[in-house]
Each structure stands twice: as structure tokens, then as C-alpha cells.
mmCIF file with all atom_site columns, C-alpha atoms in Angstrom:
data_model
loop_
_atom_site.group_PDB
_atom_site.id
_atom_site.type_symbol
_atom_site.label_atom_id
_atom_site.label_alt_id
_atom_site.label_comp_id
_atom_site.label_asym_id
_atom_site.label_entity_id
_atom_site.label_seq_id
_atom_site.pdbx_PDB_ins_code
_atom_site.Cartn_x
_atom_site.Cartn_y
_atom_site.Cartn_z
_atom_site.occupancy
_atom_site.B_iso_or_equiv
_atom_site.pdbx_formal_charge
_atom_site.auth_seq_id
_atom_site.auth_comp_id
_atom_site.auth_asym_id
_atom_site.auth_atom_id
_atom_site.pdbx_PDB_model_num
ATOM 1   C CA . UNK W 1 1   ? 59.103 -0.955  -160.491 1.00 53.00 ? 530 UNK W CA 1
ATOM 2   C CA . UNK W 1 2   ? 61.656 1.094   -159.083 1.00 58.00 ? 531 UNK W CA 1
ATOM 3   C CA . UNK W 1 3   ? 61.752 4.528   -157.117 1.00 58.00 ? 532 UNK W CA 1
ATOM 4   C CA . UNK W 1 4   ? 64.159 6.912   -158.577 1.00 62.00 ? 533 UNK W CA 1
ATOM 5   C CA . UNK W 1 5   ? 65.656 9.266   -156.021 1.00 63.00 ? 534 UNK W CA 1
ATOM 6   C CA . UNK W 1 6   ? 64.418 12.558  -157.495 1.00 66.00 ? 535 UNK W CA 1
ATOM 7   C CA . UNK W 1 7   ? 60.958 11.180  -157.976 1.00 69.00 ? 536 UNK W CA 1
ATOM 8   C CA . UNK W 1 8   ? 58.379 12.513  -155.644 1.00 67.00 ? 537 UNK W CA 1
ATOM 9   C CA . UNK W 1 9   ? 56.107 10.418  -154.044 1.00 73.00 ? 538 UNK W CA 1
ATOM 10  C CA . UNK W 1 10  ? 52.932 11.261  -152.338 1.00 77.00 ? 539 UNK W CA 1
ATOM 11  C CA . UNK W 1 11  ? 52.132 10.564  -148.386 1.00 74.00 ? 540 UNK W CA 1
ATOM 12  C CA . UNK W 1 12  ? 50.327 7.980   -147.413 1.00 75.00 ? 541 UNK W CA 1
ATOM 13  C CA . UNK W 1 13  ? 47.652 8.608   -144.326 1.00 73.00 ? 542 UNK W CA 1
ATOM 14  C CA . UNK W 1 14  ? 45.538 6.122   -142.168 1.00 69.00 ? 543 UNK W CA 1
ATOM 15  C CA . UNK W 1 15  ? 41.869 6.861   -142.596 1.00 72.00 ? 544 UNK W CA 1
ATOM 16  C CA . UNK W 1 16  ? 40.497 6.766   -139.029 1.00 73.00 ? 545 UNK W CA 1
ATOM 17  C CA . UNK W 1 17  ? 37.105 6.006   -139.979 1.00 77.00 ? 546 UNK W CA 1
ATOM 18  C CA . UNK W 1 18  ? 35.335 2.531   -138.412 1.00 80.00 ? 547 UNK W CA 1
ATOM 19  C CA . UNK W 1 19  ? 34.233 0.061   -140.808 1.00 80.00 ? 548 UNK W CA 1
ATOM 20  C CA . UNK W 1 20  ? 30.897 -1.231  -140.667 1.00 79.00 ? 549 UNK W CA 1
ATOM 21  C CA . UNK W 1 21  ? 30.956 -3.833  -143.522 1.00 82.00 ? 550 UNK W CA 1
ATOM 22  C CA . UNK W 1 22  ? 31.886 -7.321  -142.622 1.00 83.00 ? 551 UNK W CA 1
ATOM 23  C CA . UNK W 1 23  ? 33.505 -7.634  -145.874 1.00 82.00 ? 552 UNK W CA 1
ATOM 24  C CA . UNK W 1 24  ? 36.122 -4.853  -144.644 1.00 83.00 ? 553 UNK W CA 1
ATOM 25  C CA . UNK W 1 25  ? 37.084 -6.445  -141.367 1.00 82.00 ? 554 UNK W CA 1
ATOM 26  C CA . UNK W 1 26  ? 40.487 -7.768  -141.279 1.00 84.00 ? 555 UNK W CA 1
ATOM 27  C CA . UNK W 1 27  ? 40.484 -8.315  -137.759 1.00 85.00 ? 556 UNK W CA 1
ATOM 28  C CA . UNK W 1 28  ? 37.466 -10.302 -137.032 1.00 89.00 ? 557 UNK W CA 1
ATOM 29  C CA . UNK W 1 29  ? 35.495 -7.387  -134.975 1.00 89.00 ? 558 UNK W CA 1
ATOM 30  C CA . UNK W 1 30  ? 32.150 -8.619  -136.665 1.00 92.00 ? 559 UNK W CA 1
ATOM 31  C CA . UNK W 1 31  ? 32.362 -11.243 -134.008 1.00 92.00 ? 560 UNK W CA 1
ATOM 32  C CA . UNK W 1 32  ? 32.561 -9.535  -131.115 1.00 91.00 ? 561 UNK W CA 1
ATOM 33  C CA . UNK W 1 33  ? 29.357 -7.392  -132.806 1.00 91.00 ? 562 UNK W CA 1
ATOM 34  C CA . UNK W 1 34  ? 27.901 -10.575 -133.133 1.00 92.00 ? 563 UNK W CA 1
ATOM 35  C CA . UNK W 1 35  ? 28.567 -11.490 -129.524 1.00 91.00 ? 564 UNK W CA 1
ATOM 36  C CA . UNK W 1 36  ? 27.307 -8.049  -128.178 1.00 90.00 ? 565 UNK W CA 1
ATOM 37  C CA . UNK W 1 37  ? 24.156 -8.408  -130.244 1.00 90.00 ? 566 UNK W CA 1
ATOM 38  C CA . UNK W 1 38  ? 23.492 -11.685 -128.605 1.00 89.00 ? 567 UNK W CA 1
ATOM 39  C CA . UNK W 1 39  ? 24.230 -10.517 -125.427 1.00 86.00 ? 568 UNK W CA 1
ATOM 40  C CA . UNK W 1 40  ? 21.663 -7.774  -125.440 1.00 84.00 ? 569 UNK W CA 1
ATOM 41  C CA . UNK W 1 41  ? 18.842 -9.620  -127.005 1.00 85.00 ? 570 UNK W CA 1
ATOM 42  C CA . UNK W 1 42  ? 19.015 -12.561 -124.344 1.00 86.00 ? 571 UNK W CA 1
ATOM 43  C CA . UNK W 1 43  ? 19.405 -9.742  -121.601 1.00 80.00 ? 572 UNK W CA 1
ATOM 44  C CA . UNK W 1 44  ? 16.106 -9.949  -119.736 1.00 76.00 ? 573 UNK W CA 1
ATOM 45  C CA . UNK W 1 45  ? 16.767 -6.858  -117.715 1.00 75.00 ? 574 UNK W CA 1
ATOM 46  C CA . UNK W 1 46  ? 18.635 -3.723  -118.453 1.00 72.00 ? 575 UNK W CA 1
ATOM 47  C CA . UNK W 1 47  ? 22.650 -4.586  -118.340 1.00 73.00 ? 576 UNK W CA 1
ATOM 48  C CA . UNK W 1 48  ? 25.840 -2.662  -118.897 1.00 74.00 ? 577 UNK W CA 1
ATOM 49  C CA . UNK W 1 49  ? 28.080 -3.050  -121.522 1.00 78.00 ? 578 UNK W CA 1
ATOM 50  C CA . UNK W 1 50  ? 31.589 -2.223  -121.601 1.00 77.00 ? 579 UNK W CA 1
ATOM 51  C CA . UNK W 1 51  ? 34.069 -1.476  -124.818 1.00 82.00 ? 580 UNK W CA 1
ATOM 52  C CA . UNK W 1 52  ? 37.262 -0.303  -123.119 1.00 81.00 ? 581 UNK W CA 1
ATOM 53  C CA . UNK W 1 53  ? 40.432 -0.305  -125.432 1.00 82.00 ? 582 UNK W CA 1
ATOM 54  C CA . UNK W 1 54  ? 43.646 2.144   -125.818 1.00 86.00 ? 583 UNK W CA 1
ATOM 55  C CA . UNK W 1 55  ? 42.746 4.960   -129.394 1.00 82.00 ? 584 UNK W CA 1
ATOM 56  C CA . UNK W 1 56  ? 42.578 2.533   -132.380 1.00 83.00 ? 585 UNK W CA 1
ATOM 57  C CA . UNK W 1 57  ? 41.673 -1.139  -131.239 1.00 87.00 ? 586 UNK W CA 1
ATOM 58  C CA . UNK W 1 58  ? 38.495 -0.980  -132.860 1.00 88.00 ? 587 UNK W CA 1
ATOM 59  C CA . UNK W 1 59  ? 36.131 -0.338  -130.555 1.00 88.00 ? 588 UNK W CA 1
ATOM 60  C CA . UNK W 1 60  ? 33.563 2.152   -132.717 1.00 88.00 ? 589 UNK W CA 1
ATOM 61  C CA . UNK W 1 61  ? 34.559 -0.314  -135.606 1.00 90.00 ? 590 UNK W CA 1
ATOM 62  C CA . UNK W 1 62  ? 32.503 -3.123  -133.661 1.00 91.00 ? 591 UNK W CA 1
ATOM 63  C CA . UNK W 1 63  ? 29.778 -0.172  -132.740 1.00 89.00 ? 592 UNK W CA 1
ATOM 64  C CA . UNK W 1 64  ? 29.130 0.234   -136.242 1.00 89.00 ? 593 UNK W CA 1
ATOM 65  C CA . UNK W 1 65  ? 28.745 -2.892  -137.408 1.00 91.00 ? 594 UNK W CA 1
ATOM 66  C CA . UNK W 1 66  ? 26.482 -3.344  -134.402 1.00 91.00 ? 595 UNK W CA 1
ATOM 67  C CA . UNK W 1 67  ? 24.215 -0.854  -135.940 1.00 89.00 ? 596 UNK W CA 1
ATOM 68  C CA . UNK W 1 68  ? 24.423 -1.943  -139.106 1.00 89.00 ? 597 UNK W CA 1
ATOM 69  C CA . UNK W 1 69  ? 23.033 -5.539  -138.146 1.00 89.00 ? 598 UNK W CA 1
ATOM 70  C CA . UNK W 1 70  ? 20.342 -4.186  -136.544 1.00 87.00 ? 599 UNK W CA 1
ATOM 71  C CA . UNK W 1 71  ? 19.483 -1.690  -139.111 1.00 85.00 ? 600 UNK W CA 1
ATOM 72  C CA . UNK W 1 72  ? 18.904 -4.561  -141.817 1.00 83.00 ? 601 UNK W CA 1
ATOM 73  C CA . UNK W 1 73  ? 17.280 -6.177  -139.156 1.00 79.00 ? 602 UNK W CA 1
ATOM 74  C CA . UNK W 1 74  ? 14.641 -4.294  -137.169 1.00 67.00 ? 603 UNK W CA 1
ATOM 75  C CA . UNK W 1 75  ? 14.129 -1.164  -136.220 1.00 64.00 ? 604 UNK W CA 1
ATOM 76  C CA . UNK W 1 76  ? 13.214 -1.729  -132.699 1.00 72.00 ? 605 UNK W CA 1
ATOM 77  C CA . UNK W 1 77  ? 16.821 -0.745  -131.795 1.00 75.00 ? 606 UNK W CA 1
ATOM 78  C CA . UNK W 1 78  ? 17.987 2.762   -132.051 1.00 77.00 ? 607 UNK W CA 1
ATOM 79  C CA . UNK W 1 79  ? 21.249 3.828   -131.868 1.00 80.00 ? 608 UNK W CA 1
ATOM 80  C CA . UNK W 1 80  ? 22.464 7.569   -130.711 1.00 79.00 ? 609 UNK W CA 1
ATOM 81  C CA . UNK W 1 81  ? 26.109 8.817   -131.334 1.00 79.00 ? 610 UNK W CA 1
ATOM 82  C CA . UNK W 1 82  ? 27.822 11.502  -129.290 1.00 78.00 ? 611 UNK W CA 1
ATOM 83  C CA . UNK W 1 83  ? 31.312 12.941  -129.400 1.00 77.00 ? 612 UNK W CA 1
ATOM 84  C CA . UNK W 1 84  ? 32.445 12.656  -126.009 1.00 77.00 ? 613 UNK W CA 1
ATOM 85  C CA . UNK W 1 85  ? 35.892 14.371  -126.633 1.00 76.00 ? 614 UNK W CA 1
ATOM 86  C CA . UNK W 1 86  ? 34.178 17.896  -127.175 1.00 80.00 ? 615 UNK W CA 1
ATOM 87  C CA . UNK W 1 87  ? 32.577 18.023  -123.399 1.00 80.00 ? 616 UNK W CA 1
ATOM 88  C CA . UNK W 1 88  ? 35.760 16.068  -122.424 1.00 77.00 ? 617 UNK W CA 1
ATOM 89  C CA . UNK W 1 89  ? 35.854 19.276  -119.599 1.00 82.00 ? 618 UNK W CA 1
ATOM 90  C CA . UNK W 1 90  ? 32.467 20.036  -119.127 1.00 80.00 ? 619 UNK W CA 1
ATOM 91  C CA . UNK W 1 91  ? 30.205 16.609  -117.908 1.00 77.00 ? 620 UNK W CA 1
ATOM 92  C CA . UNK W 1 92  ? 27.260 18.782  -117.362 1.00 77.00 ? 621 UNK W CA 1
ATOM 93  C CA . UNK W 1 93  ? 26.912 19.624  -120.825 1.00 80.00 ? 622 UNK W CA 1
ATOM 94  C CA . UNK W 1 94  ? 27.960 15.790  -121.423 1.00 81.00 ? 623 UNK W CA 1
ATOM 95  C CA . UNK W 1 95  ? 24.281 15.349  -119.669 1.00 78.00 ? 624 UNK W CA 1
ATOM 96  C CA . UNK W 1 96  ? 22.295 18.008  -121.120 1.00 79.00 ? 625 UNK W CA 1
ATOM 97  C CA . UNK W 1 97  ? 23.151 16.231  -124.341 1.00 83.00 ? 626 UNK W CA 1
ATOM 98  C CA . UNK W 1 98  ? 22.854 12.815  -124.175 1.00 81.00 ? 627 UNK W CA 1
ATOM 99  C CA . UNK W 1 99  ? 19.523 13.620  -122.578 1.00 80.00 ? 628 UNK W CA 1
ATOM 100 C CA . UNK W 1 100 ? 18.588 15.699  -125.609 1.00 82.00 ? 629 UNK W CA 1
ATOM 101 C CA . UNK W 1 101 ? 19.823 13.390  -128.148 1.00 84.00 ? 630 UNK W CA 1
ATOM 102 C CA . UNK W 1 102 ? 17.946 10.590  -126.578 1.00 80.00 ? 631 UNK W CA 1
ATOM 103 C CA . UNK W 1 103 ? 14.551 12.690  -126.352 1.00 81.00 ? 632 UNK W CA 1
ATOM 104 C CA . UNK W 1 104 ? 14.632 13.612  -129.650 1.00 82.00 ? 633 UNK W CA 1
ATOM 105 C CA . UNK W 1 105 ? 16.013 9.978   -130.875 1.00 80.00 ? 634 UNK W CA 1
ATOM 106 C CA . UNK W 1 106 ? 12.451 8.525   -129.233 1.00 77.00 ? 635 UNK W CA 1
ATOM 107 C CA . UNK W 1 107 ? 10.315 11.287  -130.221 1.00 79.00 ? 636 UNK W CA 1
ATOM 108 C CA . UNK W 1 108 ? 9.775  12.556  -126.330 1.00 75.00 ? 637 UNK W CA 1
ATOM 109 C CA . UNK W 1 109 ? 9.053  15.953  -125.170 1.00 72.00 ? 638 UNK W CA 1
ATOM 110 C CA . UNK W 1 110 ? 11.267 16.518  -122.003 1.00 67.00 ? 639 UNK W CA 1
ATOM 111 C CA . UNK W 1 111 ? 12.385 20.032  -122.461 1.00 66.00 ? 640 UNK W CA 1
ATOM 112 C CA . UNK W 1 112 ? 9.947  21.014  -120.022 1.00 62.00 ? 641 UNK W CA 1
ATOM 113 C CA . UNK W 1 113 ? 11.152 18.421  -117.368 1.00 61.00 ? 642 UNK W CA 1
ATOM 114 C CA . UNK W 1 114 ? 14.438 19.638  -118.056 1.00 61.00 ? 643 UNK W CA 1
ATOM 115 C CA . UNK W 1 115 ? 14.572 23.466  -118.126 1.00 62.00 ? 644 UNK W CA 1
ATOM 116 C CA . UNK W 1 116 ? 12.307 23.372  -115.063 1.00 59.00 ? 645 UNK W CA 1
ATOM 117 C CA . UNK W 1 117 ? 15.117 21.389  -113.024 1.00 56.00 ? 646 UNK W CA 1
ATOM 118 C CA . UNK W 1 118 ? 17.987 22.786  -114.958 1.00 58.00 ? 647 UNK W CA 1
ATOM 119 C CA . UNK W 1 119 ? 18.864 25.500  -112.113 1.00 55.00 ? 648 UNK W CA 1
ATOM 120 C CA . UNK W 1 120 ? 18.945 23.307  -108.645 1.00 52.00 ? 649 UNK W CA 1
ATOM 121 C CA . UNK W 1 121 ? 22.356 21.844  -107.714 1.00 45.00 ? 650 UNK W CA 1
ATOM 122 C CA . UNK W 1 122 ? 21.557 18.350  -108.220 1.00 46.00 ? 651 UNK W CA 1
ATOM 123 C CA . UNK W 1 123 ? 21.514 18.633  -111.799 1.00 46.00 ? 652 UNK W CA 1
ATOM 124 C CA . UNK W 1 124 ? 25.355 19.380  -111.217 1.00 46.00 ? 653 UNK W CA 1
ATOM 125 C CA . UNK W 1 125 ? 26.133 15.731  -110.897 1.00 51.00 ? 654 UNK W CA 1
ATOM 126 C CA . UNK W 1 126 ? 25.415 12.746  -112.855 1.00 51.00 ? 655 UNK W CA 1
ATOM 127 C CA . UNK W 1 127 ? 21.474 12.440  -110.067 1.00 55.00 ? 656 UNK W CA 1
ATOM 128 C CA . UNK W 1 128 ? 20.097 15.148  -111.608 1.00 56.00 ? 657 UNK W CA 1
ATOM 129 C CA . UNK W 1 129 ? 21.038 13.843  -115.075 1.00 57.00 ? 658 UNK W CA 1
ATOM 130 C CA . UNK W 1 130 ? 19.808 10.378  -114.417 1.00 58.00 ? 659 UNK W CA 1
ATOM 131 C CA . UNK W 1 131 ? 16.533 11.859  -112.691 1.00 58.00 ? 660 UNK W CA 1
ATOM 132 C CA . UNK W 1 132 ? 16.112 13.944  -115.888 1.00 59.00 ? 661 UNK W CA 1
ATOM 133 C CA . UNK W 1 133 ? 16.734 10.436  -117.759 1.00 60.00 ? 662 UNK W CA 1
ATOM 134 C CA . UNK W 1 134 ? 13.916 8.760   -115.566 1.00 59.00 ? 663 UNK W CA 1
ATOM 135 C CA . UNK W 1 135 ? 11.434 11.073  -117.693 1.00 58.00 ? 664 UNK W CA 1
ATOM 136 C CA . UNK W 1 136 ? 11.993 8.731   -120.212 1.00 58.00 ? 665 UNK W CA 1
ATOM 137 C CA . UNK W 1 137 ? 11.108 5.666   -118.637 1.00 55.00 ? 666 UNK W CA 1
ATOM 138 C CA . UNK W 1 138 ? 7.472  7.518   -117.528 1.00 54.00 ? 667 UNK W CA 1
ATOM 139 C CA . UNK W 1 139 ? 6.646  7.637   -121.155 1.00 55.00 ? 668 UNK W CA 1
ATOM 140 C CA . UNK W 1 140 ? 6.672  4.245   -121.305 1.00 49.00 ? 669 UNK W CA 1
ATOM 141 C CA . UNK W 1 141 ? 9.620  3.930   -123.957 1.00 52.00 ? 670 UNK W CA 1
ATOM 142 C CA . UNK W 1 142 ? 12.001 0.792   -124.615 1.00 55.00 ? 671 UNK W CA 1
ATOM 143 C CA . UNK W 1 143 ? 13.938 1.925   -121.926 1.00 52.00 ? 672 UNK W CA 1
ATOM 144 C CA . UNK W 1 144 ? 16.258 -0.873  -121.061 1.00 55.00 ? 673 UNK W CA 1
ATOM 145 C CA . UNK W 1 145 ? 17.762 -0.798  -124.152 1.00 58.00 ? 674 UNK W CA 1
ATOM 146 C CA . UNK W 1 146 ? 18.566 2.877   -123.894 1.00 58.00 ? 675 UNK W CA 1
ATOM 147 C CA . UNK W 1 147 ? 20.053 2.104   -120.914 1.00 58.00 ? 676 UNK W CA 1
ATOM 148 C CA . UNK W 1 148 ? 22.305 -0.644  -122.108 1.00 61.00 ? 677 UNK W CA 1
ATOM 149 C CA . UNK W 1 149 ? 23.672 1.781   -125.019 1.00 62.00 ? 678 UNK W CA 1
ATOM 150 C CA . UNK W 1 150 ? 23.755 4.919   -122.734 1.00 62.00 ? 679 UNK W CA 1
ATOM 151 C CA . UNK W 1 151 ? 26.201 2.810   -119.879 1.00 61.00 ? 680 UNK W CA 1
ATOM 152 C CA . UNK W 1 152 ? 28.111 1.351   -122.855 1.00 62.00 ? 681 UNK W CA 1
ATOM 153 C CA . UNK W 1 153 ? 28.409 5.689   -123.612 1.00 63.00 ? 682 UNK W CA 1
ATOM 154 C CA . UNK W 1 154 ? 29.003 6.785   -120.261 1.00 61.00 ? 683 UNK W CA 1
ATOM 155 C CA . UNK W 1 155 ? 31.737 3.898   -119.144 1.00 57.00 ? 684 UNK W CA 1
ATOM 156 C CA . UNK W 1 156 ? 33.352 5.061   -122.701 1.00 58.00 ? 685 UNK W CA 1
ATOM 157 C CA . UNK W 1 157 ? 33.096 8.478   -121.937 1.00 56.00 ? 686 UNK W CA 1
ATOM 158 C CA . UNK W 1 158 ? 34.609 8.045   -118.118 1.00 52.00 ? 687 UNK W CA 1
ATOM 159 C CA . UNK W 1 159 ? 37.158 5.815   -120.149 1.00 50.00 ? 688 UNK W CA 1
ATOM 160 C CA . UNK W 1 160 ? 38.726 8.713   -122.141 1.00 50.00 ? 689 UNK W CA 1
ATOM 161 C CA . UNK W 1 161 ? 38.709 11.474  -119.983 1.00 45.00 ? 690 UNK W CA 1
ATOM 162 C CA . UNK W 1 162 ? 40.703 9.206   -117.625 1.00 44.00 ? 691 UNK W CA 1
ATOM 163 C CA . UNK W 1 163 ? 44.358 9.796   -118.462 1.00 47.00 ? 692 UNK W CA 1
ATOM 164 C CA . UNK W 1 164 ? 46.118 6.670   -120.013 1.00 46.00 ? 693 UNK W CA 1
ATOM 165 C CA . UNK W 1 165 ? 49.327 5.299   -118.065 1.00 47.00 ? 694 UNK W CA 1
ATOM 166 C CA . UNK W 1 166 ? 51.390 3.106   -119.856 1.00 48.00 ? 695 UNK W CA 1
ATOM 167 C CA . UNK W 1 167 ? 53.332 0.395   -117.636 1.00 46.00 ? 696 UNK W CA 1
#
């Protein structure tokens, strides 16, 4: 019942890993997944959709029991995950990625597209990426969903790499 002073005990670490179960949630995030998932199914157009919240709140938390709702669901919603903190200084390859990920995510072809525009200058900013994107949309694919979960990526990506100031 009691420690003894020369007894050892082991550390204890926070697993940084977000829940997706609503069983686990202690803090009531399957709400606000509940609330997101409304929001985008009433959407009639493509909308944007921020999470924005200091390292720990619980914003991939609500992500991934987002995902989880739709995967028992449908499938008709896809979901694509990328690490933003590993292009953190390089955007471009931010782009290439997301692009990629996407493609292969809905099964399209846009290497082609891609490598072929890769070179000019306007593929140095986020024009050329979203021109690259629009390849996507002339395939005829559920696009305005990709859009809502590839703003909700980007605003979350332009969210970290933005330095934090405490006041």
C-alpha cells in the first residue's frame, strides 16, 4: 500500500496516440465528430473546415473518430493522412504529396499531369499545386469532399508551421 524509499518504481509516460473509440473518450470529442460529420453531409457545396488547437487538445482524436463513423458507415468517404511536420520546411514537397496521396487514394492516374508541369515556376506556389489538384476534378471524382478534408489539411498544416505565441 505503501512505497518504501529504496523501492524502485517504474516511469510512467503519456501515450500520444488519438483515440478513435467512443468508449475511450473522456472528454466528449465524439461530439464534436458528430457535429463535423453533420456538417459535411448537409454541406451542399464544397466548404472548409477548420480544427485549430495548441499540441494535445484533441484535435486528430476527433479526426479519428470521424473516420471511424464513416468507416462502419459507408464507404463513400475516404480519408487520407499526411504528416505535415516532416515537410514542415519544404511546402513544395507538402504538394507533391498530398497530390500523390490523393491520386492514389481515388485510384487516378495524374503522374503524367504532374511530371509534365513539375518544372515551370508556378508549381512553386500553392497555383500550380491546386492546378495539379484540378486534374482530379476532370475525372469526374467526389471532389468536394476531397476538398473539404484537404482545406481541413492545409489550414492544419499552415497552423503548425506558424510559430505559437503565448500571451
Amino acid at each position: 500500500m505503501f512505497k518504501r524509499d529504496n523501492e524502485v518504481t517504474e516511469p510512467t509516460f503519456l501515450i500520444d496516440v488519438p483515440i478513435s473509440e467512443k468508449v475511450h473518450d473522456k472528454f466528449q470529442f465524439y461530439h464534436i465528430a458528430e457535429l463535423l460529420k453533420s456538417a459535411i453531409e448537409t454541406a451542399s457545396k464544397s466548404m472548409h473546415i477548420c480544427l485549430a488547437g495548441q499540441w494535445g487538445t484533441g484535435k486528430s482524436t476527433v479526426l479519428s473518430m470521424l473516420e471511424k463513423m464513416y468507416q462502419q458507415e459507408s464507404e463513400k468517404v475516404k480519408f487520407v493522412t499526411i504528416s505535415v511536420w516532416k515537410f514542415a520546411d519544404n511546402p513544395t514537397s507538402l504538394q507533391r504529396k498530398m497530390l500523390r496521396d490523393l491520386a492514389l487514394e481515388f485510384e487516378v492516374d495524374v503522374e503524367d499531369e504532374f511530371e509534365r508541369t513539375k518544372n515551370r515556376s508556378e508549381n512553386l506556389n500553392l497555383g500550380g499545386f491546386f492546378a495539379a489538384m484540378s486534374i482530379l476534378i476532370a475525372k469526374q471524382r467526389p471532389f468536394w469532399l476531397v476538398t473539404t478534408i484537404l482545406f481541413l489539411v492545409l489550414w492544419l498544416s499552415s497552423y503548425i508551421s506558424v510559430p505559437m505565441i503565448k500571451e
